[in-house]
Short mmCIF file of C-alpha atoms in Angstrom, two decimals:
data_model
loop_
_atom_site.label_atom_id
_atom_site.label_comp_id
_atom_site.label_asym_id
_atom_site.label_seq_id
_atom_site.Cartn_x
_atom_site.Cartn_y
_atom_site.Cartn_z
CA MET A 1 155.08 48.92 -161.61
CA THR A 2 153.83 52.64 -162.30
CA PRO A 3 155.45 55.01 -164.96
CA GLN A 4 156.39 57.32 -161.89
CA CYS A 5 158.44 54.30 -160.34
CA LEU A 6 160.14 53.33 -163.46
CA SER A 7 160.99 57.07 -163.70
CA SER A 8 162.45 56.98 -160.21
CA LEU A 9 164.68 53.81 -161.07
CA SER A 10 166.31 55.51 -163.88
CA SER A 11 167.78 57.96 -160.97
CA PHE A 12 170.00 55.09 -159.52
CA SER A 13 173.68 55.12 -160.25
CA PRO A 14 174.67 53.60 -163.94
CA HIS A 15 176.43 50.77 -162.06
CA ILE A 16 173.09 49.69 -160.20
CA PHE A 17 170.79 50.38 -163.37
CA LEU A 18 173.14 48.03 -165.11
CA SER A 19 172.68 45.23 -162.67
CA LEU A 20 168.82 45.62 -163.29
CA SER A 21 169.24 45.80 -166.56
CA THR A 22 171.05 42.48 -166.55
CA ILE A 23 168.63 40.77 -164.31
CA LEU A 24 165.88 41.64 -166.58
CA ILE A 25 167.38 40.51 -169.40
CA LEU A 26 168.39 37.26 -167.81
CA SER A 27 164.62 36.48 -166.80
CA CYS A 28 163.94 36.37 -170.53
CA PHE A 29 166.04 33.15 -170.48
CA PRO A 30 165.93 29.77 -168.72
CA PRO A 31 168.52 29.56 -166.09
CA THR A 32 170.51 27.09 -167.68
CA ILE A 33 174.52 26.98 -167.61
CA SER A 34 174.77 27.59 -171.08
CA SER A 35 173.19 31.16 -170.86
CA LEU A 36 175.15 32.02 -167.72
CA SER A 37 178.15 30.94 -169.64
CA LEU A 38 177.90 34.34 -171.57
CA PHE A 39 178.66 36.14 -168.65
CA HIS A 40 181.33 33.75 -166.67
CA PRO A 41 182.14 30.57 -168.62
CA PHE A 42 184.56 29.28 -165.91
CA ASN A 43 182.64 29.66 -163.12
CA VAL A 44 179.23 28.86 -162.88
CA SER A 45 178.80 28.47 -159.13
CA PHE A 46 180.03 32.32 -159.07
CA SER A 47 177.42 33.19 -161.56
CA LEU A 48 174.81 31.89 -159.69
CA ILE A 49 175.47 33.64 -156.74
CA HIS A 50 176.09 36.82 -158.20
CA LEU A 51 172.83 36.65 -160.25
CA SER A 52 171.25 36.08 -156.62
CA VAL A 53 172.91 38.68 -155.12
CA LEU A 54 171.85 41.05 -158.01
CA SER A 55 168.26 39.65 -157.75
CA LEU A 56 168.06 40.32 -154.06
CA THR A 57 169.22 43.69 -154.64
CA THR A 58 166.93 44.45 -157.57
CA LEU A 59 164.06 43.25 -155.68
CA ALA A 60 164.95 45.56 -152.72
CA LEU A 61 165.37 48.20 -154.60
CA ILE A 62 162.06 47.94 -156.45
CA SER A 63 160.48 47.62 -153.11
CA PHE A 64 162.00 50.69 -151.89
CA THR A 65 161.05 52.41 -155.01
CA GLU A 66 157.33 51.38 -154.93
CA GLN A 67 157.06 52.14 -151.41
CA ASP A 68 158.79 55.96 -151.96
CA CYS A 69 156.33 56.18 -155.00
CA GLY A 70 153.25 55.08 -152.79
CA ARG A 71 154.13 57.74 -150.21
CA LYS A 72 154.67 60.39 -152.61
CA GLN A 73 151.30 59.81 -153.90
CA LYS A 74 149.78 60.19 -150.44
CA LEU A 75 151.40 63.50 -149.53
CA ALA A 76 150.21 64.65 -152.86
CA GLU A 77 146.54 63.49 -152.25
CA ILE A 78 146.79 64.79 -148.56
CA HIS A 79 148.20 68.47 -149.92
CA GLN A 80 145.40 68.45 -152.66
CA ALA A 81 142.61 67.46 -150.07
CA LEU A 82 143.85 70.41 -147.69
CA ILE A 83 143.78 72.98 -150.48
CA SER A 84 140.37 72.21 -151.79
CA ASP A 85 137.41 74.42 -151.08
CA PRO A 86 135.66 72.78 -149.09
CA VAL A 87 138.16 70.74 -147.59
CA ASP A 88 138.09 67.12 -148.79
CA ILE A 89 137.73 65.65 -145.44
CA GLU A 90 136.77 62.15 -147.04
CA THR A 91 140.28 61.96 -148.62
CA LEU A 92 141.92 63.25 -145.40
CA ARG A 93 140.12 60.39 -143.48
CA ARG A 94 140.93 57.68 -145.93
CA ALA A 95 144.78 58.72 -145.93
CA ALA A 96 144.83 58.83 -141.97
CA ALA A 97 143.31 55.14 -141.86
CA THR A 98 145.13 53.51 -144.54
CA LYS A 99 148.82 52.28 -144.67
CA GLY A 100 151.29 54.54 -143.31
CA GLY A 101 148.69 56.82 -141.83
CA LEU A 102 149.36 60.41 -142.03
CA LEU A 103 153.48 59.91 -142.34
CA THR A 104 154.97 62.74 -140.47
CA ASP A 105 153.98 65.46 -137.23
CA GLU A 106 154.02 68.13 -139.79
CA LEU A 107 150.99 66.71 -142.03
CA ARG A 108 149.38 65.56 -138.68
CA ARG A 109 149.51 69.29 -137.34
CA LYS A 110 147.61 70.36 -140.25
CA VAL A 111 145.24 67.25 -141.06
CA TRP A 112 144.17 66.60 -137.39
CA PRO A 113 142.62 69.79 -136.70
CA LYS A 114 140.49 69.35 -139.97
CA LEU A 115 139.21 65.93 -138.91
CA LEU A 116 137.91 67.43 -135.53
CA ASN A 117 136.40 70.45 -137.60
CA ILE A 118 138.95 72.92 -135.68
CA ASN A 119 139.38 76.29 -136.97
CA VAL A 120 143.25 77.28 -136.74
CA TYR A 121 142.06 80.79 -136.22
CA GLU A 122 139.75 80.30 -133.43
CA LEU A 123 142.10 78.41 -130.81
CA PRO A 124 141.49 79.34 -127.07
CA TYR A 125 144.04 81.30 -125.58
CA LYS A 126 146.81 80.11 -123.39
CA PRO A 127 145.14 79.35 -119.88
CA GLY A 128 146.13 81.53 -116.78
CA ARG A 129 147.35 80.31 -113.58
CA ASP A 130 144.04 81.07 -112.30
CA VAL A 131 142.87 77.95 -113.91
CA ARG A 132 144.32 75.97 -111.19
CA GLU A 133 142.63 77.84 -108.48
CA ASN A 134 139.74 75.92 -106.40
CA HIS A 135 139.64 73.24 -109.23
CA LYS A 136 138.11 69.95 -107.72
CA ASP A 137 140.21 67.91 -110.10
CA TYR A 138 143.78 69.64 -109.28
CA ASN A 139 145.36 67.05 -107.00
CA GLN A 140 144.28 64.16 -109.13
CA VAL A 141 145.47 65.75 -112.39
CA LEU A 142 148.74 66.85 -110.82
CA LEU A 143 149.49 63.28 -109.38
CA ASP A 144 148.85 61.62 -112.64
CA VAL A 145 150.97 64.13 -114.98
CA ARG A 146 153.90 63.66 -112.26
CA ARG A 147 153.65 60.06 -113.03
CA SER A 148 153.40 60.39 -117.06
CA MET A 149 157.26 60.67 -117.33
CA LYS A 150 157.61 57.68 -119.65
CA ARG A 151 155.14 59.26 -121.95
CA PHE A 152 157.54 61.93 -122.94
CA PRO A 153 160.52 61.25 -125.59
CA LYS A 154 163.57 59.47 -124.20
CA GLY A 155 166.49 62.14 -123.65
CA MET A 156 164.36 65.02 -123.33
CA PRO A 157 165.74 67.34 -120.95
CA ALA A 158 164.24 67.45 -117.52
CA THR A 159 163.75 71.33 -117.82
CA GLU A 160 161.79 70.95 -121.21
CA ARG A 161 159.86 67.93 -119.85
CA ALA A 162 158.98 69.83 -116.54
CA VAL A 163 157.60 72.89 -118.79
CA LEU A 164 155.47 70.32 -120.97
CA GLN A 165 154.17 68.78 -117.66
CA GLU A 166 153.04 72.20 -116.26
CA GLN A 167 151.48 73.21 -119.76
CA LEU A 168 149.80 69.59 -119.56
CA ILE A 169 147.85 70.03 -116.44
CA ASN A 170 146.66 73.11 -117.60
CA ILE A 171 145.51 71.76 -120.90
CA ILE A 172 143.48 69.46 -119.09
CA LEU A 173 141.97 71.78 -116.51
CA GLU A 174 141.02 74.19 -118.77
CA VAL A 175 139.26 71.81 -121.03
CA LEU A 176 137.06 70.39 -117.76
CA LYS A 177 136.82 74.04 -116.65
CA HIS A 178 135.18 74.99 -119.81
CA ASN A 179 133.04 71.63 -119.79
CA PRO A 180 131.58 71.26 -116.17
CA GLN A 181 129.51 68.40 -117.41
CA LEU A 182 132.44 66.32 -118.07
CA HIS A 183 134.40 64.26 -115.52
CA TYR A 184 138.12 63.81 -115.24
CA TYR A 185 139.12 60.26 -115.51
CA GLN A 186 142.46 58.57 -114.82
CA GLY A 187 143.90 58.01 -118.44
CA TYR A 188 142.68 61.16 -119.93
CA HIS A 189 146.34 62.69 -119.37
CA ASP A 190 147.62 59.77 -121.94
CA VAL A 191 145.41 61.47 -124.59
CA ALA A 192 146.32 65.02 -123.69
CA VAL A 193 149.93 64.56 -123.62
CA THR A 194 149.90 62.97 -127.13
CA LEU A 195 148.00 65.97 -128.48
CA LEU A 196 150.22 68.45 -126.59
CA LEU A 197 153.51 66.55 -128.18
CA VAL A 198 152.30 66.66 -131.80
CA VAL A 199 150.46 69.99 -131.92
CA GLY A 200 151.18 72.44 -128.86
CA GLU A 201 149.38 73.76 -126.36
CA ARG A 202 146.67 75.84 -127.66
CA MET A 203 145.64 73.41 -130.31
CA ALA A 204 145.79 70.43 -128.09
CA ILE A 205 143.24 72.52 -125.71
CA ALA A 206 140.77 72.70 -129.09
CA MET A 207 141.31 69.03 -130.15
CA LEU A 208 141.10 68.03 -126.43
CA ASP A 209 137.81 70.00 -125.74
CA THR A 210 136.17 68.31 -129.16
CA LEU A 211 137.51 65.00 -128.40
CA SER A 212 135.89 65.17 -124.96
CA ASN A 213 132.55 66.08 -126.14
CA TYR A 214 132.35 63.44 -128.66
CA HIS A 215 135.21 60.55 -129.22
CA LEU A 216 135.55 60.38 -125.40
CA ARG A 217 132.24 61.25 -124.19
CA ASP A 218 131.00 58.16 -122.46
CA PHE A 219 134.29 58.03 -120.57
CA MET A 220 133.57 61.13 -118.81
CA ASP A 221 130.37 60.36 -117.07
CA PRO A 222 130.32 60.70 -113.23
CA THR A 223 129.92 57.00 -113.08
CA MET A 224 131.86 53.94 -115.19
CA ASP A 225 128.52 52.83 -116.68
CA SER A 226 128.85 54.08 -120.01
CA THR A 227 132.35 52.77 -120.45
CA LYS A 228 131.51 49.59 -119.47
CA HIS A 229 128.87 50.03 -121.93
CA ILE A 230 131.26 50.69 -124.52
CA LEU A 231 133.30 47.68 -123.36
CA ASN A 232 130.55 45.24 -123.81
CA TYR A 233 130.88 45.61 -127.68
CA LEU A 234 134.00 43.44 -127.36
CA MET A 235 132.58 40.00 -126.58
CA PRO A 236 130.11 40.02 -129.49
CA ILE A 237 132.47 41.06 -132.16
CA LEU A 238 134.55 37.90 -130.74
CA GLU A 239 131.51 36.06 -130.86
CA GLN A 240 130.94 36.70 -134.69
CA VAL A 241 134.30 35.85 -135.59
CA ASP A 242 135.71 33.13 -133.45
CA THR A 243 133.27 31.34 -131.29
CA GLU A 244 135.64 28.74 -129.81
CA LEU A 245 137.52 31.77 -128.60
CA HIS A 246 134.74 33.67 -127.36
CA ASP A 247 133.60 30.48 -125.60
CA PHE A 248 136.98 29.86 -124.05
CA MET A 249 136.97 33.62 -122.58
CA ILE A 250 133.52 33.39 -121.24
CA ARG A 251 134.33 30.07 -119.17
CA ALA A 252 137.45 31.74 -118.01
CA GLU A 253 135.13 34.73 -116.70
CA VAL A 254 137.93 37.13 -117.82
CA GLY A 255 135.25 39.58 -118.68
CA THR A 256 136.60 43.10 -120.63
CA ILE A 257 138.59 44.68 -117.98
CA PHE A 258 141.82 43.78 -119.43
CA ALA A 259 140.88 46.32 -122.22
CA LEU A 260 140.07 49.32 -120.10
CA SER A 261 143.23 51.12 -120.37
CA TRP A 262 143.65 50.34 -123.94
CA LEU A 263 140.29 52.36 -124.55
CA ILE A 264 140.14 55.22 -122.50
CA THR A 265 143.56 56.31 -123.40
CA TRP A 266 143.51 55.36 -127.09
CA TYR A 267 146.30 52.78 -126.18
CA GLY A 268 148.68 55.48 -125.23
CA HIS A 269 149.23 54.19 -121.78
CA VAL A 270 150.00 50.65 -122.97
CA LEU A 271 152.43 51.19 -125.90
CA SER A 272 155.95 52.03 -125.40
CA GLU A 273 156.98 53.54 -129.00
CA PHE A 274 155.48 56.74 -129.49
CA ARG A 275 155.35 56.31 -133.29
CA HIS A 276 152.75 53.61 -132.65
CA THR A 277 150.78 55.61 -130.66
CA LEU A 278 150.78 58.36 -133.34
CA ARG A 279 149.54 55.63 -135.81
CA LEU A 280 146.76 54.60 -134.05
CA TYR A 281 145.51 58.08 -133.30
CA ASP A 282 145.63 58.77 -136.97
CA PHE A 283 143.18 55.86 -137.16
CA PHE A 284 140.83 56.95 -134.38
CA LEU A 285 140.56 60.45 -135.08
CA ALA A 286 139.55 59.38 -138.86
CA SER A 287 137.16 56.67 -137.40
CA HIS A 288 134.13 55.91 -135.35
CA PRO A 289 134.26 56.47 -131.73
CA LEU A 290 134.14 52.67 -131.26
CA MET A 291 137.11 51.74 -133.55
CA PRO A 292 139.15 51.49 -130.43
CA ILE A 293 137.02 48.47 -129.27
CA TYR A 294 137.12 47.14 -132.86
CA LEU A 295 140.88 47.28 -132.65
CA ALA A 296 140.89 45.46 -129.33
CA ALA A 297 138.99 42.66 -130.67
CA THR A 298 141.42 42.18 -133.23
CA ILE A 299 144.17 42.23 -131.13
CA VAL A 300 142.56 39.48 -129.15
CA LEU A 301 141.82 37.60 -132.35
CA HIS A 302 145.53 38.05 -133.27
CA ARG A 303 146.55 36.39 -130.20
CA GLU A 304 144.06 33.72 -130.26
CA LYS A 305 146.70 30.65 -130.40
CA ASP A 306 148.05 32.06 -127.18
CA VAL A 307 144.71 32.56 -125.21
CA LYS A 308 143.34 29.17 -126.05
CA GLN A 309 146.96 27.56 -124.93
CA THR A 310 146.29 29.43 -121.60
CA GLU A 311 145.23 27.72 -118.54
CA CYS A 312 141.25 28.40 -118.61
CA ASP A 313 141.45 30.58 -115.38
CA MET A 314 140.42 33.87 -115.10
CA ALA A 315 143.59 35.39 -113.80
CA MET A 316 145.89 33.77 -116.11
CA VAL A 317 144.30 34.95 -119.13
CA HIS A 318 143.68 38.20 -118.00
CA HIS A 319 147.05 38.34 -117.09
CA LEU A 320 148.18 37.42 -120.78
CA LEU A 321 145.89 39.89 -122.35
CA SER A 322 146.35 42.87 -120.27
CA ARG A 323 150.07 42.94 -121.75
CA ILE A 324 150.15 44.12 -125.12
CA PRO A 325 153.07 42.79 -127.52
CA GLN A 326 155.20 45.86 -128.30
CA ASP A 327 155.89 43.95 -132.00
CA LEU A 328 152.31 43.78 -133.20
CA PRO A 329 151.84 44.39 -136.84
CA TYR A 330 149.70 47.33 -136.35
CA GLU A 331 149.49 48.18 -140.06
CA LEU A 332 147.54 44.92 -140.51
CA LEU A 333 145.50 44.87 -137.27
CA ILE A 334 144.56 48.78 -138.48
CA ALA A 335 143.10 47.05 -141.80
CA GLN A 336 141.56 44.04 -140.02
CA SER A 337 139.71 46.32 -137.39
CA GLN A 338 138.12 48.56 -140.48
CA ASP A 339 137.04 45.06 -142.22
CA LEU A 340 135.48 43.92 -138.68
CA PHE A 341 133.77 47.30 -138.70
CA ASN A 342 132.53 47.06 -141.95
CA GLN A 343 131.27 43.62 -141.37
CA TYR A 344 129.57 43.81 -138.00
CA PRO A 345 128.69 47.37 -137.42
CA PRO A 346 127.90 49.02 -134.28
CA SER A 347 124.32 48.90 -135.39
CA LEU A 348 124.17 45.17 -135.89
CA LEU A 349 125.78 44.58 -132.32
CA ALA A 350 123.68 46.89 -130.57
CA LYS A 351 120.71 44.68 -131.34
CA ARG A 352 121.87 42.16 -128.73
CA ALA A 353 120.10 42.59 -125.60
CA ALA A 354 123.08 43.51 -123.47
CA LEU A 355 123.95 46.55 -125.44
CA GLN A 356 120.52 48.13 -125.73
CA SER A 357 120.18 48.77 -122.09
CA ARG A 358 122.11 52.05 -122.32
CA LYS A 359 122.20 55.28 -124.92
CA SER A 360 125.86 56.13 -125.93
CA LEU A 361 126.52 59.66 -126.02
CA SER A 362 129.42 59.09 -128.30
CA ILE A 363 127.90 56.86 -130.84
CA SER A 364 124.57 58.88 -130.75
CA THR A 365 126.43 62.21 -131.59
CA PHE A 366 129.05 60.74 -134.27
CA GLN A 367 126.97 61.07 -137.48
CA ALA A 368 126.05 65.07 -136.89
CA PHE A 369 129.70 65.51 -135.99
CA GLN A 370 130.91 63.82 -139.06
CA LEU A 371 128.43 65.95 -141.38
CA SER A 372 129.82 69.08 -139.56
CA THR A 373 133.33 68.50 -140.73
CA LEU A 374 132.24 68.69 -144.28
CA HIS A 375 132.10 72.13 -144.86
CA GLN A 376 135.38 73.49 -143.96
CA ARG A 377 137.30 76.00 -145.74
CA PRO A 378 141.45 75.51 -146.33
CA ASP A 379 143.49 77.25 -144.05
CA SER A 380 144.68 79.68 -146.90
CA VAL A 381 141.11 81.00 -147.25
CA LEU A 382 140.56 81.28 -143.41
CA GLN A 383 143.73 83.31 -143.46
CA ARG A 384 142.52 86.14 -145.91
CA LEU A 385 139.03 85.97 -144.05
CA GLU A 386 141.08 86.48 -140.75
CA ALA A 387 142.95 89.52 -142.19
CA ALA A 388 139.97 91.23 -143.53
CA LEU A 389 138.41 91.40 -140.21
CA PRO A 390 138.38 94.33 -137.79
CA ARG A 391 141.54 94.56 -135.91
CA ASP A 392 139.67 95.25 -132.51
CA ARG A 393 137.42 92.41 -132.59
CA GLY A 394 139.07 90.28 -130.33
CA GLN A 395 136.88 89.48 -127.60
CA LEU A 396 133.91 88.83 -129.83
CA TRP A 397 136.03 86.71 -132.22
CA GLY A 398 137.76 85.04 -129.49
CA LYS A 399 134.62 83.99 -128.01
CA GLY A 400 132.85 82.79 -131.06
CA ASN A 401 130.42 85.38 -131.49
CA ARG A 402 128.11 83.51 -133.83
CA MET A 403 126.97 87.10 -135.77
CA VAL A 404 130.59 87.88 -136.33
CA LYS A 405 131.15 84.12 -137.57
CA MET A 406 128.03 84.36 -139.85
CA ALA A 407 129.26 87.51 -141.38
CA VAL A 408 132.62 86.07 -142.56
CA TRP A 409 130.97 82.92 -143.88
CA GLY A 410 129.02 85.27 -145.89
CA LEU A 411 131.91 87.29 -147.02
CA SER A 412 133.41 83.74 -147.90
CA ALA A 413 130.94 82.49 -150.00
CA THR A 414 130.63 86.12 -152.02
CA LEU A 415 134.24 85.63 -152.53
CA GLY A 416 134.25 82.70 -154.05
CA ALA A 417 136.35 81.09 -156.74
CA ALA A 418 138.74 84.44 -156.61
CA VAL A 419 139.72 83.56 -153.12
CA PHE A 420 140.12 80.12 -153.96
CA ALA A 421 142.13 80.63 -156.78
CA VAL A 422 144.79 82.72 -154.69
CA ALA A 423 144.32 79.79 -152.09
CA GLN A 424 146.09 77.37 -154.43
CA THR A 425 149.69 78.74 -154.22
CA ALA A 426 148.99 80.28 -150.49
CA MET A 427 148.61 76.73 -149.10
CA ASP A 428 152.30 76.04 -149.18
CA TRP A 429 153.37 78.35 -146.74
CA GLY A 430 150.37 79.83 -144.80
CA PRO A 431 149.92 76.67 -142.41
CA GLU A 432 153.88 76.26 -141.27
CA VAL A 433 153.84 80.13 -140.59
CA LEU A 434 150.83 79.77 -138.61
CA LEU A 435 151.58 76.83 -136.40
CA GLN A 436 154.71 78.53 -135.44
CA LEU A 437 153.02 81.25 -133.78
CA PHE A 438 151.31 78.67 -131.58
#
């Protein structure tokens, strides 16, 4: 147990702390009747029961304290990573991928934009009603959003949900309008609504735009060929880990279509608990674009006994696999997915003939995208740089004028350590105030 955790134990009430001390003392002696008689000479059975209760209480308190210490340590690491200059992206990725993820929605609103290299001072404006005019995908988006009621928190007032659904339509259409090369697919709204519920409308537009051009890019082609290509990674992973399971699924001719909705919605469409969806989004935002398919393989492997006990028939196996149990051990599966990715990286799997016939844009652009996230300034620095810009710059900055940006980055380099020293204290309040504006 760490010194910090021991210190936390001392904060318990005297009665509990005395019980803890009693257990620690008793643990130094063999559990004989003579030693127990020191505490209750006329009722050994009662002493044993009392000792058992105290032991269980102690273990529970120690476990809770260690979890609390781990949470506080992760919070401190995330905070330090956010105020570092440049932002410590590797620490943020590690925090998002490891046990517990990013812990709270407040932290997600700070960390998710950094993982996608989004400047909170360059967010797009809220779209106007004209975004819906003559849009080829409007009717389909409208139908999908109207069917998305289960994606909103239970008990949310109908009026509030209606406002969010209108925002959701605008977010999707704005991104598609801004990227005419992208094609809408059913399930895209499941990704968009998750972002909207956590970060709000303007940040959701920025995040969805980035995801659509990188992590989700293969799903947004005019045909499903690229999506099938990504699904084709599933069976080779299974073959590497469990040949018997792989061969059973081949004989059943089940294919990989059962995992389609998992992949293209980042599991948002198939999970009933929003907290599980958020945990997976933490993981996927910090990971390679193929990580959702590694998680799919991990889920199938986790259900290996159920699969093998099913009749070797395509319809039966598909029916079983297409329904994800809601009580899966997500933290364990996330860790196993990361292990599979490290052991069988995409480059190794891609050597198989079936995976060489098509080039994935999501995979081919990921390395450059990942490198682009490594040189971000903390929000407190960006806030001061924003304040230093001319008040009437509006249109140029909103459209991302390259010359203005270059001037700002040159200024930030000149200010150097002086700005960063001030930023260390400003980070505590800057992002919260900023997020309220959006």
